[in-house]
Coordinates of C-alpha atoms in Angstrom, one line a residue:
M1 CA 31.0 17.5 73.8
K2 CA 28.7 20.6 73.9
R3 CA 25.8 18.8 72.3
P4 CA 22.8 18.3 74.6
K5 CA 22.6 14.8 76.0
Q6 CA 19.3 12.8 75.8
Q7 CA 18.7 10.5 78.8
A8 CA 16.4 7.4 78.9
T9 CA 13.9 8.4 81.6
P10 CA 11.7 5.7 83.1
I11 CA 7.9 6.0 82.8
K12 CA 5.5 5.9 85.7
T13 CA 2.8 3.3 85.2
Q14 CA -0.8 3.4 86.4
M15 CA 0.0 1.1 89.3
G16 CA 2.6 3.5 90.6
T17 CA 5.6 1.4 89.5
W18 CA 8.3 2.4 87.0
A19 CA 8.7 1.1 83.5
R20 CA 12.4 1.1 82.6
S21 CA 12.8 -1.2 79.6
D22 CA 11.5 -0.4 76.1
G23 CA 9.0 -3.2 76.3
E24 CA 7.5 -2.1 79.6
K25 CA 7.3 1.5 78.3
A26 CA 5.5 0.4 75.1
A27 CA 3.0 -1.6 77.2
T28 CA 2.4 1.4 79.5
F29 CA 1.8 3.8 76.7
A30 CA -0.6 1.3 74.9
D31 CA -2.7 0.9 78.1
H32 CA -2.8 4.7 78.4
L33 CA -4.0 5.2 74.8
Q34 CA -6.6 2.5 75.2
K35 CA -8.7 4.8 77.4
G36 CA -8.7 7.5 74.7
F37 CA -10.0 5.2 72.0
E38 CA -13.1 4.2 74.0
P39 CA -16.4 5.7 72.8
P40 CA -18.1 8.1 75.3
P41 CA -21.2 7.0 77.1
S42 CA -24.6 7.8 75.7
D43 CA -26.9 10.4 77.3
D44 CA -29.9 10.0 75.0
H45 CA -30.9 6.4 74.0
S46 CA -33.7 7.7 71.7
V47 CA -31.1 9.3 69.5
D48 CA -29.0 6.1 69.4
N49 CA -32.1 4.0 68.4
E50 CA -32.9 6.5 65.6
I51 CA -29.3 6.3 64.3
D52 CA -29.3 2.5 64.4
E53 CA -32.5 2.3 62.6
Y54 CA -31.3 4.6 59.9
L55 CA -28.0 2.8 59.5
S56 CA -29.8 -0.6 59.2
S57 CA -32.2 0.7 56.5
P58 CA -31.4 -0.1 52.8
N59 CA -29.0 2.2 50.9
Q60 CA -30.3 4.1 48.0
L61 CA -29.3 3.1 44.5
C62 CA -26.4 5.2 43.2
L63 CA -23.5 5.0 40.8
P64 CA -20.5 3.1 42.0
L65 CA -17.2 4.8 42.6
K66 CA -15.1 5.6 39.6
H67 CA -12.5 2.9 38.9
V68 CA -8.9 3.6 39.4
T69 CA -6.8 3.7 36.3
L70 CA -3.2 2.7 35.9
Y71 CA -2.3 6.3 35.0
E72 CA -3.9 7.6 38.1
L73 CA -2.2 5.1 40.3
S74 CA 1.2 5.7 38.7
R75 CA 0.8 9.4 39.1
K76 CA -0.1 9.1 42.8
I77 CA 2.9 6.9 43.4
R78 CA 5.3 9.4 41.7
K79 CA 4.0 12.1 44.0
L80 CA 4.7 10.2 47.2
K81 CA 7.4 11.9 49.3
E82 CA 10.5 9.9 50.0
G83 CA 11.9 9.8 53.5
K84 CA 8.5 9.4 55.1
C85 CA 8.4 6.7 57.9
P86 CA 6.6 3.6 56.7
G87 CA 4.2 1.5 58.7
Y88 CA 4.8 -1.8 60.4
D89 CA 5.1 -3.6 57.0
L90 CA 8.2 -1.4 56.1
V91 CA 6.9 -0.7 52.6
D92 CA 8.0 2.8 51.8
A93 CA 7.6 5.2 48.8
I94 CA 11.0 4.2 47.3
L95 CA 9.9 0.6 47.0
L96 CA 6.6 1.5 45.4
K97 CA 8.3 3.8 42.9
Q98 CA 10.6 0.9 41.8
L99 CA 7.8 -1.6 41.2
P100 CA 7.4 -3.0 37.6
K101 CA 4.2 -2.7 35.7
K102 CA 3.1 -6.2 36.8
G103 CA 3.3 -5.1 40.4
L104 CA 1.3 -2.0 39.7
L105 CA -1.4 -4.0 38.0
L106 CA -1.7 -6.2 41.0
I107 CA -2.1 -3.2 43.3
L108 CA -4.6 -1.7 40.8
A109 CA -6.7 -4.9 41.0
I110 CA -6.8 -4.7 44.8
F111 CA -7.7 -1.0 44.8
N112 CA -10.6 -1.5 42.3
A113 CA -11.9 -4.5 44.3
C114 CA -12.1 -2.6 47.6
P115 CA -14.9 -0.2 46.7
R116 CA -16.7 -2.9 44.6
L117 CA -16.7 -5.3 47.6
S118 CA -17.0 -2.5 50.1
F119 CA -14.1 -3.9 52.0
Y120 CA -11.0 -2.2 53.4
P121 CA -8.1 -4.7 54.0
S122 CA -7.5 -5.4 57.6
Q123 CA -3.7 -5.4 57.2
W124 CA -3.8 -1.7 56.2
K125 CA -5.8 -0.8 59.4
I126 CA -2.9 -1.6 61.8
A127 CA -1.2 1.6 63.1
Q128 CA 2.2 1.7 64.6
V129 CA 2.3 4.5 67.2
V130 CA 5.4 6.4 68.1
M131 CA 5.4 8.6 71.2
I132 CA 6.9 12.1 71.0
R133 CA 7.4 14.1 74.2
K134 CA 5.8 17.5 74.3
P135 CA 8.1 20.5 74.9
G136 CA 8.5 21.4 78.5
K137 CA 6.6 18.5 79.9
P138 CA 7.9 16.0 82.5
A139 CA 9.5 13.0 80.9
H140 CA 8.2 10.4 83.4
D141 CA 4.5 11.2 82.9
V142 CA 2.6 9.3 80.2
T143 CA 0.4 12.3 79.5
S144 CA 3.4 14.3 78.4
Y145 CA 3.7 12.4 75.2
R146 CA 1.9 12.9 71.9
P147 CA 1.1 9.8 69.8
I148 CA 2.2 9.8 66.1
S149 CA 0.5 7.0 64.1
L150 CA 2.4 5.4 61.3
L151 CA 0.1 3.6 58.8
P152 CA 1.1 1.4 55.8
V153 CA 1.9 3.5 52.8
V154 CA -0.2 1.4 50.4
G155 CA -3.3 1.8 52.6
K156 CA -2.8 5.6 52.7
L157 CA -2.5 5.5 48.9
L158 CA -5.9 3.9 48.7
E159 CA -7.2 6.6 51.0
K160 CA -6.0 9.3 48.7
L161 CA -7.8 7.8 45.7
V162 CA -11.0 7.5 47.7
L163 CA -10.6 11.1 48.9
N164 CA -10.3 12.3 45.2
R165 CA -13.8 10.8 44.6
M166 CA -15.2 12.2 47.8
R167 CA -13.8 15.8 47.3
E168 CA -16.4 16.9 44.8
H169 CA -19.2 16.3 47.4
L170 CA -17.4 18.1 50.3
T171 CA -17.9 21.6 49.1
E172 CA -21.7 21.3 49.8
I173 CA -21.1 19.7 53.2
I174 CA -18.3 21.6 54.9
P175 CA -19.3 25.1 56.1
T176 CA -17.5 28.1 54.9
H177 CA -16.3 29.1 58.4
Q178 CA -14.3 25.8 58.6
F179 CA -10.7 26.4 57.5
G180 CA -9.1 23.2 58.8
F181 CA -7.7 20.6 56.3
R182 CA -9.0 22.5 53.3
E183 CA -7.0 23.3 50.2
G184 CA -6.3 27.0 49.9
H185 CA -7.4 27.8 53.5
G186 CA -4.7 28.8 56.0
T187 CA -4.7 29.7 59.6
I188 CA -3.7 33.3 58.9
E189 CA -6.9 34.0 56.9
Q190 CA -8.9 32.5 59.8
V191 CA -7.2 34.7 62.4
H192 CA -7.6 37.7 60.0
R193 CA -11.4 37.2 60.2
L194 CA -11.3 37.4 64.0
V195 CA -9.0 40.4 63.9
D196 CA -11.4 42.2 61.5
V197 CA -14.3 41.7 63.8
I198 CA -12.3 42.8 66.9
G199 CA -10.9 45.8 65.0
R200 CA -14.3 47.0 64.0
A201 CA -15.5 46.7 67.6
L202 CA -12.6 48.8 68.9
E203 CA -13.1 51.4 66.1
N204 CA -16.8 51.8 66.9
K205 CA -16.4 51.7 70.7
L206 CA -18.2 48.4 71.1
Y207 CA -17.8 45.3 73.2
C208 CA -16.6 42.1 71.5
C209 CA -17.2 39.1 73.8
A210 CA -15.3 36.1 72.5
A211 CA -15.2 32.4 73.7
F212 CA -12.3 30.2 72.5
L213 CA -13.4 26.6 73.0
D214 CA -11.3 23.5 73.5
I215 CA -12.7 20.1 72.6
S216 CA -11.3 17.2 74.7
Q217 CA -9.7 14.5 72.5
A218 CA -11.6 15.7 69.5
F219 CA -10.2 13.3 67.0
D220 CA -10.0 10.3 69.3
K221 CA -13.6 10.5 70.6
V222 CA -15.5 10.6 67.3
W223 CA -18.5 8.3 67.6
H224 CA -18.4 5.8 64.7
S225 CA -22.1 5.2 64.5
G226 CA -22.8 8.9 64.5
L227 CA -20.1 9.4 61.8
L228 CA -21.6 6.7 59.6
Y229 CA -25.0 8.3 60.1
K230 CA -23.8 11.6 58.8
I231 CA -21.9 10.0 55.9
K232 CA -25.1 8.3 54.9
K233 CA -27.0 11.6 55.2
T234 CA -24.6 13.7 53.2
L235 CA -22.6 11.6 50.8
P236 CA -23.7 9.2 48.1
H237 CA -24.5 5.8 49.5
S238 CA -21.6 4.2 47.6
F239 CA -19.3 5.6 50.3
V240 CA -21.3 4.2 53.3
A241 CA -20.3 0.5 53.2
L242 CA -16.7 1.3 52.4
S243 CA -16.5 3.8 55.2
K244 CA -18.0 1.3 57.6
S245 CA -15.3 -1.2 56.7
Y246 CA -12.6 1.5 57.0
L247 CA -13.6 2.4 60.5
E248 CA -14.3 -1.0 62.0
N249 CA -11.7 -3.2 63.7
R250 CA -8.8 -0.8 63.5
C251 CA -5.9 -1.7 65.7
Y252 CA -2.7 -0.1 67.0
E253 CA 0.6 -1.0 68.6
V254 CA 3.1 1.2 70.4
K255 CA 6.8 0.9 69.3
I256 CA 9.7 2.1 71.5
N257 CA 13.0 1.6 69.7
S258 CA 12.8 -2.1 68.6
D259 CA 10.2 -3.3 71.0
T260 CA 6.4 -3.2 70.4
S261 CA 3.4 -3.7 72.6
D262 CA 0.4 -6.0 72.1
I263 CA -2.2 -5.0 69.5
H264 CA -5.1 -3.1 70.9
V265 CA -8.5 -2.3 69.2
I266 CA -9.6 1.2 68.4
R267 CA -13.3 1.6 69.1
S268 CA -13.7 5.3 68.5
G269 CA -12.0 8.2 66.8
V270 CA -10.3 8.9 63.5
L271 CA -6.6 8.5 63.2
Q272 CA -4.7 11.8 62.8
G273 CA -2.0 10.1 60.7
S274 CA -4.4 8.9 58.1
V275 CA -5.6 10.7 54.9
L276 CA -9.3 10.3 55.4
G277 CA -9.3 10.8 59.1
P278 CA -9.3 14.7 59.1
V279 CA -11.9 14.8 56.3
L280 CA -14.2 12.4 58.2
Y281 CA -13.8 14.7 61.3
L282 CA -14.9 17.7 59.2
I283 CA -18.0 15.7 58.1
Y284 CA -18.7 14.8 61.7
T285 CA -18.6 18.4 62.9
A286 CA -20.1 20.0 59.7
D287 CA -23.5 20.5 61.4
L288 CA -22.0 22.5 64.4
P289 CA -24.8 25.0 65.1
A290 CA -24.3 28.6 64.2
H291 CA -26.1 31.8 65.4
A292 CA -27.3 34.8 63.5
S293 CA -25.9 37.4 65.9
T294 CA -22.4 35.8 66.4
T295 CA -19.3 35.1 64.3
T296 CA -18.1 31.5 64.1
A297 CA -14.5 30.5 63.2
T298 CA -13.4 26.9 63.2
C299 CA -10.1 25.4 62.1
A300 CA -10.4 21.6 62.7
D301 CA -11.2 21.4 66.4
D302 CA -10.2 25.0 67.3
T303 CA -13.4 26.9 67.7
A304 CA -13.9 30.7 68.3
I305 CA -17.2 32.4 68.9
L306 CA -17.5 36.2 68.8
S307 CA -20.4 38.4 69.7
T308 CA -20.3 42.2 69.3
H309 CA -22.6 44.8 70.8
E310 CA -22.6 48.3 72.3
N311 CA -23.8 46.9 75.6
Q312 CA -21.7 44.3 77.5
D313 CA -24.7 42.4 78.8
S314 CA -26.2 42.0 75.3
A315 CA -22.9 40.8 73.9
S316 CA -22.7 38.1 76.6
D317 CA -26.4 37.1 76.1
S318 CA -25.9 36.5 72.3
L319 CA -22.7 34.5 73.0
Q320 CA -24.5 32.5 75.7
Q321 CA -27.4 31.6 73.4
H322 CA -24.9 30.2 70.8
L323 CA -23.0 28.3 73.5
N324 CA -26.3 26.7 74.6
L325 CA -26.8 25.4 71.1
I326 CA -23.2 24.0 71.0
A327 CA -23.7 22.3 74.4
K328 CA -26.8 20.6 73.1
W329 CA -24.9 19.5 70.0
L330 CA -22.0 18.1 72.1
R331 CA -24.3 16.0 74.3
Q332 CA -26.1 14.6 71.2
W333 CA -23.0 13.6 69.4
R334 CA -21.0 12.4 72.4
M335 CA -18.3 15.1 72.4
K336 CA -16.9 16.9 75.5
A337 CA -15.6 20.4 75.9
N338 CA -12.6 21.1 78.2
T339 CA -13.8 24.2 80.0
D340 CA -10.5 24.5 81.9
K341 CA -8.6 25.1 78.7
S342 CA -11.4 27.2 77.2
V343 CA -11.2 31.0 77.7
Q344 CA -13.5 34.0 77.5
V345 CA -12.0 37.4 76.5
T346 CA -13.6 40.8 76.2
F347 CA -12.0 42.9 73.4
T348 CA -12.7 46.5 74.1
L349 CA -11.1 49.9 74.8
R350 CA -13.4 50.4 77.8
R351 CA -12.8 49.5 81.4
K352 CA -15.8 47.2 81.8
T353 CA -15.8 43.5 81.1
C354 CA -18.6 41.4 79.7
P355 CA -20.4 39.1 82.1
P356 CA -19.2 35.5 82.2
V357 CA -20.8 32.8 80.1
K358 CA -21.2 29.0 80.6
L359 CA -20.7 26.0 78.5
C360 CA -22.4 22.7 79.6
N361 CA -23.4 24.5 82.9
V362 CA -19.7 25.2 83.7
E363 CA -18.5 28.8 83.7
I364 CA -15.7 29.6 81.2
P365 CA -12.7 31.3 82.8
Q366 CA -12.0 34.9 81.8
A367 CA -8.7 36.3 80.7
D368 CA -7.2 39.4 79.1
D369 CA -5.7 37.5 76.2
A370 CA -6.2 34.2 74.3
K371 CA -4.1 32.0 72.0
Y372 CA -5.9 31.0 68.8
L373 CA -4.1 29.1 66.0
G374 CA -0.7 30.0 67.4
M375 CA -1.4 33.8 67.7
H376 CA -2.0 35.7 71.0
L377 CA -4.9 38.1 70.9
D378 CA -4.8 40.6 73.8
R379 CA -7.7 42.7 75.1
R380 CA -6.9 45.8 73.0
L381 CA -5.3 44.0 70.1
T382 CA -1.9 45.7 70.5
W383 CA 0.0 42.4 69.6
R384 CA 2.5 43.1 72.5
K385 CA 1.7 39.8 74.2
H386 CA 2.2 37.9 70.9
I387 CA 5.5 39.6 70.1
W388 CA 6.9 39.1 73.6
T389 CA 5.9 35.4 73.5
K390 CA 7.7 34.9 70.3
R391 CA 10.8 36.7 71.6
K392 CA 10.9 34.3 74.6
Q393 CA 10.6 31.3 72.3
L394 CA 13.4 32.6 70.1
D395 CA 15.6 33.1 73.2
C396 CA 15.0 29.5 74.3
K397 CA 15.7 28.2 70.8
L398 CA 18.9 30.3 70.5
R399 CA 20.3 29.1 73.8
G400 CA 19.7 25.5 72.9
M401 CA 21.4 25.9 69.5
Y402 CA 24.3 28.3 70.6
W403 CA 26.7 25.4 70.6
L404 CA 26.0 25.0 66.9
I405 CA 25.8 28.6 65.6
G406 CA 27.6 30.6 68.4
R407 CA 30.8 32.6 68.2
K408 CA 33.1 29.7 68.7
S409 CA 31.3 27.3 66.4
Q410 CA 33.4 25.9 63.4
L411 CA 30.3 25.8 61.2
S412 CA 30.5 27.9 58.0
D413 CA 28.8 31.2 57.7
A414 CA 26.5 29.9 55.0
S415 CA 25.4 27.0 57.1
K416 CA 24.7 29.3 60.1
M417 CA 22.6 31.6 58.0
T418 CA 20.7 28.6 56.6
I419 CA 20.0 27.4 60.2
Y420 CA 18.7 30.8 61.2
K421 CA 16.4 31.1 58.2
T422 CA 15.0 27.6 58.5
I423 CA 14.6 27.3 62.3
L424 CA 14.7 30.7 64.0
K425 CA 13.2 33.0 61.4
P426 CA 9.9 31.1 60.9
V427 CA 9.1 31.5 64.6
W428 CA 8.7 35.3 64.4
T429 CA 7.5 35.6 60.7
Y430 CA 4.4 33.4 61.4
G431 CA 1.4 35.8 61.3
I432 CA 3.5 38.7 60.3
Q433 CA 0.8 39.8 57.9
L434 CA -1.4 40.5 61.0
W435 CA 0.9 41.5 63.8
G436 CA 2.7 43.8 61.5
T437 CA 0.1 46.4 62.4
A438 CA 1.7 46.7 65.9
S439 CA 3.4 49.9 66.9
H440 CA 7.1 50.6 66.1
S441 CA 8.1 50.1 69.7
N442 CA 6.7 46.5 69.7
I443 CA 8.3 45.7 66.3
E444 CA 11.7 46.9 67.6
I445 CA 11.6 44.0 70.1
L446 CA 12.2 41.6 67.2
E447 CA 14.5 43.9 65.4
R448 CA 16.8 43.9 68.4
F449 CA 16.7 40.1 68.6
Q450 CA 17.7 39.7 65.0
S451 CA 20.6 42.3 65.3
K452 CA 22.0 40.6 68.5
T453 CA 21.7 37.1 66.9
M454 CA 23.6 38.2 63.8
R455 CA 26.4 39.7 65.9
A456 CA 26.7 36.6 68.0
M457 CA 26.6 34.2 65.1
F458 CA 29.3 35.9 63.0
N459 CA 31.3 37.6 65.8
I460 CA 30.7 41.1 64.5
P461 CA 32.3 43.9 66.5
P462 CA 30.1 46.5 68.1
H463 CA 31.3 49.5 66.1
I464 CA 29.7 48.2 62.8
S465 CA 26.3 49.6 62.2
N466 CA 23.3 47.3 61.8
K467 CA 22.6 48.8 58.4
Y468 CA 25.8 47.5 57.0
I469 CA 25.4 44.1 58.6
N470 CA 22.1 43.6 56.8
L471 CA 23.6 44.7 53.5
D472 CA 26.6 42.4 53.8
L473 CA 24.5 39.4 54.8
N474 CA 21.7 40.2 52.3
L475 CA 19.2 40.1 55.2
R476 CA 15.9 42.0 55.4
T477 CA 14.9 43.9 58.5
V478 CA 11.7 43.0 60.3
K479 CA 9.9 46.0 58.8
E480 CA 11.1 45.0 55.3
E481 CA 9.8 41.5 55.9
I482 CA 6.4 43.0 56.9
E483 CA 6.2 44.8 53.6
N484 CA 7.2 41.8 51.6
Y485 CA 4.9 39.3 53.3
S486 CA 2.0 41.8 53.2
K487 CA 2.2 42.3 49.4
N488 CA 2.1 38.5 48.8
Y489 CA -0.8 38.2 51.3
Q490 CA -2.9 40.8 49.7
T491 CA -2.5 39.1 46.3
R492 CA -3.6 35.8 47.9
L493 CA -6.7 37.4 49.4
D494 CA -7.7 38.7 46.0
Q495 CA -7.6 35.2 44.5
H496 CA -9.1 33.3 47.4
I497 CA -11.9 30.8 46.8
N498 CA -13.8 31.5 50.1
Q499 CA -16.2 34.4 50.1
L500 CA -15.6 35.0 53.8
V501 CA -12.0 35.8 53.0
T502 CA -12.6 37.9 49.9
E503 CA -14.8 40.1 52.0
L504 CA -11.7 41.1 54.0
Q505 CA -10.4 42.9 50.9
G506 CA -11.5 45.9 48.9
E507 CA -14.1 48.4 50.1
G508 CA -15.3 46.0 52.8
S509 CA -11.8 45.8 54.5
L510 CA -11.3 47.5 57.9
R511 CA -9.9 51.0 57.8
Y512 CA -9.3 52.9 61.0
S513 CA -10.5 56.5 61.1
R514 CA -11.0 57.2 64.8
L515 CA -8.0 55.2 66.2
I516 CA -4.4 55.9 65.3
R517 CA -3.7 52.4 64.1
N518 CA -2.5 50.7 61.0
S519 CA -4.8 48.5 59.0
I520 CA -3.8 45.2 57.5
P521 CA -4.4 46.2 53.8
D522 CA -2.1 49.2 54.2
L523 CA 0.9 47.2 55.5
A524 CA 2.3 46.7 52.0
I525 CA 2.9 50.4 51.6
R526 CA 3.3 51.5 55.2
F527 CA 7.1 51.0 55.7
A528 CA 7.8 51.7 52.0
E529 CA 6.6 55.3 52.5
K530 CA 8.6 55.7 55.7

C-alpha cells in the first residue's frame, strides 16, 4: 500500500491535442523523433561538392577484412549477457547460446558474406525505440523522454566482430584527450586532468578560464556523408563500402507497451544503442581542432576547454581563439552547439573574473560553478557545491525508498544493507578519489547522512555511538572509503595506457606548497595518519 503509484499520463501532441492510448503515444513520439534524425542544412556547398567527389572516387586496393572463425563466433556468443532486452525479432542471448553447431555455421556464413559483399542486412537495421522519462521532467511533454534503441542481438553481434577488426586502427585516429567509449579510460581520470590544471592555477595565483560546451543532439545529427568521408580518409578502404551499407536506410519504430508506431527512416546520426555507433562518433569528431595554449578534455560529446594565464584578459583571448576554431569546425561538419547549456567559469582565488567569450557569435553564459561528467567544479575548487548536491540527491532517493528500508519495513537487515550499498552508496562514492581532498567540514556532511541513514534503517537508539554502529555493521566511514578508493586509484594511474593520465602521477603530480590543501596523490595516507 505504501509503494509509489505510477499513473498513465497522456502526452501532448504537436497539434495541441492529447494522446491517451498507447498507439497514439507511440505515433506522437515517432513524429517527434523524426525531426532529430534529419540532417542539418549545409552552409558551404563547396565542401559538400569536395566530399561527394572524394566519396565517388575509386577505393584503393587493400586486404579484405579477416574472416570470422567458428571459434571467434562461439566465444562472442558465450560472452553475451543474458537478460538484455532483444530487438523487434525477439531473438535474445539465451536463444543464441542454445543453437546447435549447424545453426552457428549458418550465422557464420552470413557474417563472412557481409564484408565480402559490402552489405549489411536490412532486417538488422530496424531499431525498436522505448521512451524513458527523465527524472524531474513533466510527464505530458514529449521532450521529457529519452529514447532507448533496442536493436537485434544478431546484428549487434556482427558489429562487435567488425569492431574487433577496426580497433587496431583506432589508436592512430582517436586523439589522446578523448576519453569516451575507450577501454581503460574513465570519467574520473578525465576530471582529474581538469582538477590538476585548475589546482596549479590556484597554487600559482593564476586565472583559469574554462568553457564547458554542450553539443546539440550530438549523436543524432552526425552527417552521414561527412562520416563516410572521414572513414575513407582514416581507415582502410575495406571498411568504406560496409560502413556505407551500415548507415544507409536505417529505420526505427516506437513501442509503447504492446503497440508500435509506423516505421520511420533515419537520415542522420548514429544509434546510441548500437556497438559501432559510439566508435563512429569518435571518428567523426577526431579532428576537433586543438590549440597550443589551451587544455582540451573530451569525453564523447562533453567538451571542456581550459586556458591559464596570470592576466585575465590573456586567458580569455587564448580561450576565444580556440573557440573560433571550434566554431569553424562546427559549421563545416554541420554540428550545432547549445550555448544556453554551455557555461564559462573562472577558476581563481582572486576577485576579478575573466572577460566573457563567444561561440558562433553567441556569448557563453558565465557562472561560479560547472557540472562536468557528473562532478560539480566550483570557482575555488572546494568541492562544497558537489558534496551538497550529492547530499540532496541522497535525501530524495532515501525519501522515495523509505517505505522499503525504513524503520517499519519488514525487510531483513541483510537486504536493507544490500540496497544501501547498491543504490545509495554509489551516489556519494562517485568521484571520491577527487573530492576526497575537500575539508573535513565538507566531508562531515556525508558522514552525518550515513549515520542518520543507518539509525533509521535498523532502528538504532540514540545512545549508541556511531563507532560501534560501524563496527557491528562492518561499515566503513566516509574517510575510510576515501583512503580505500584512493589506494586503488593510484595503482590504476601507474598502469594507465594514456600518457596524459600517467603524467598526473609521480614527480609531475600536483603538490600544494602555498595553499593549505590536500593533494590527490596524498589521499591514500591522509586519513591513515590521522
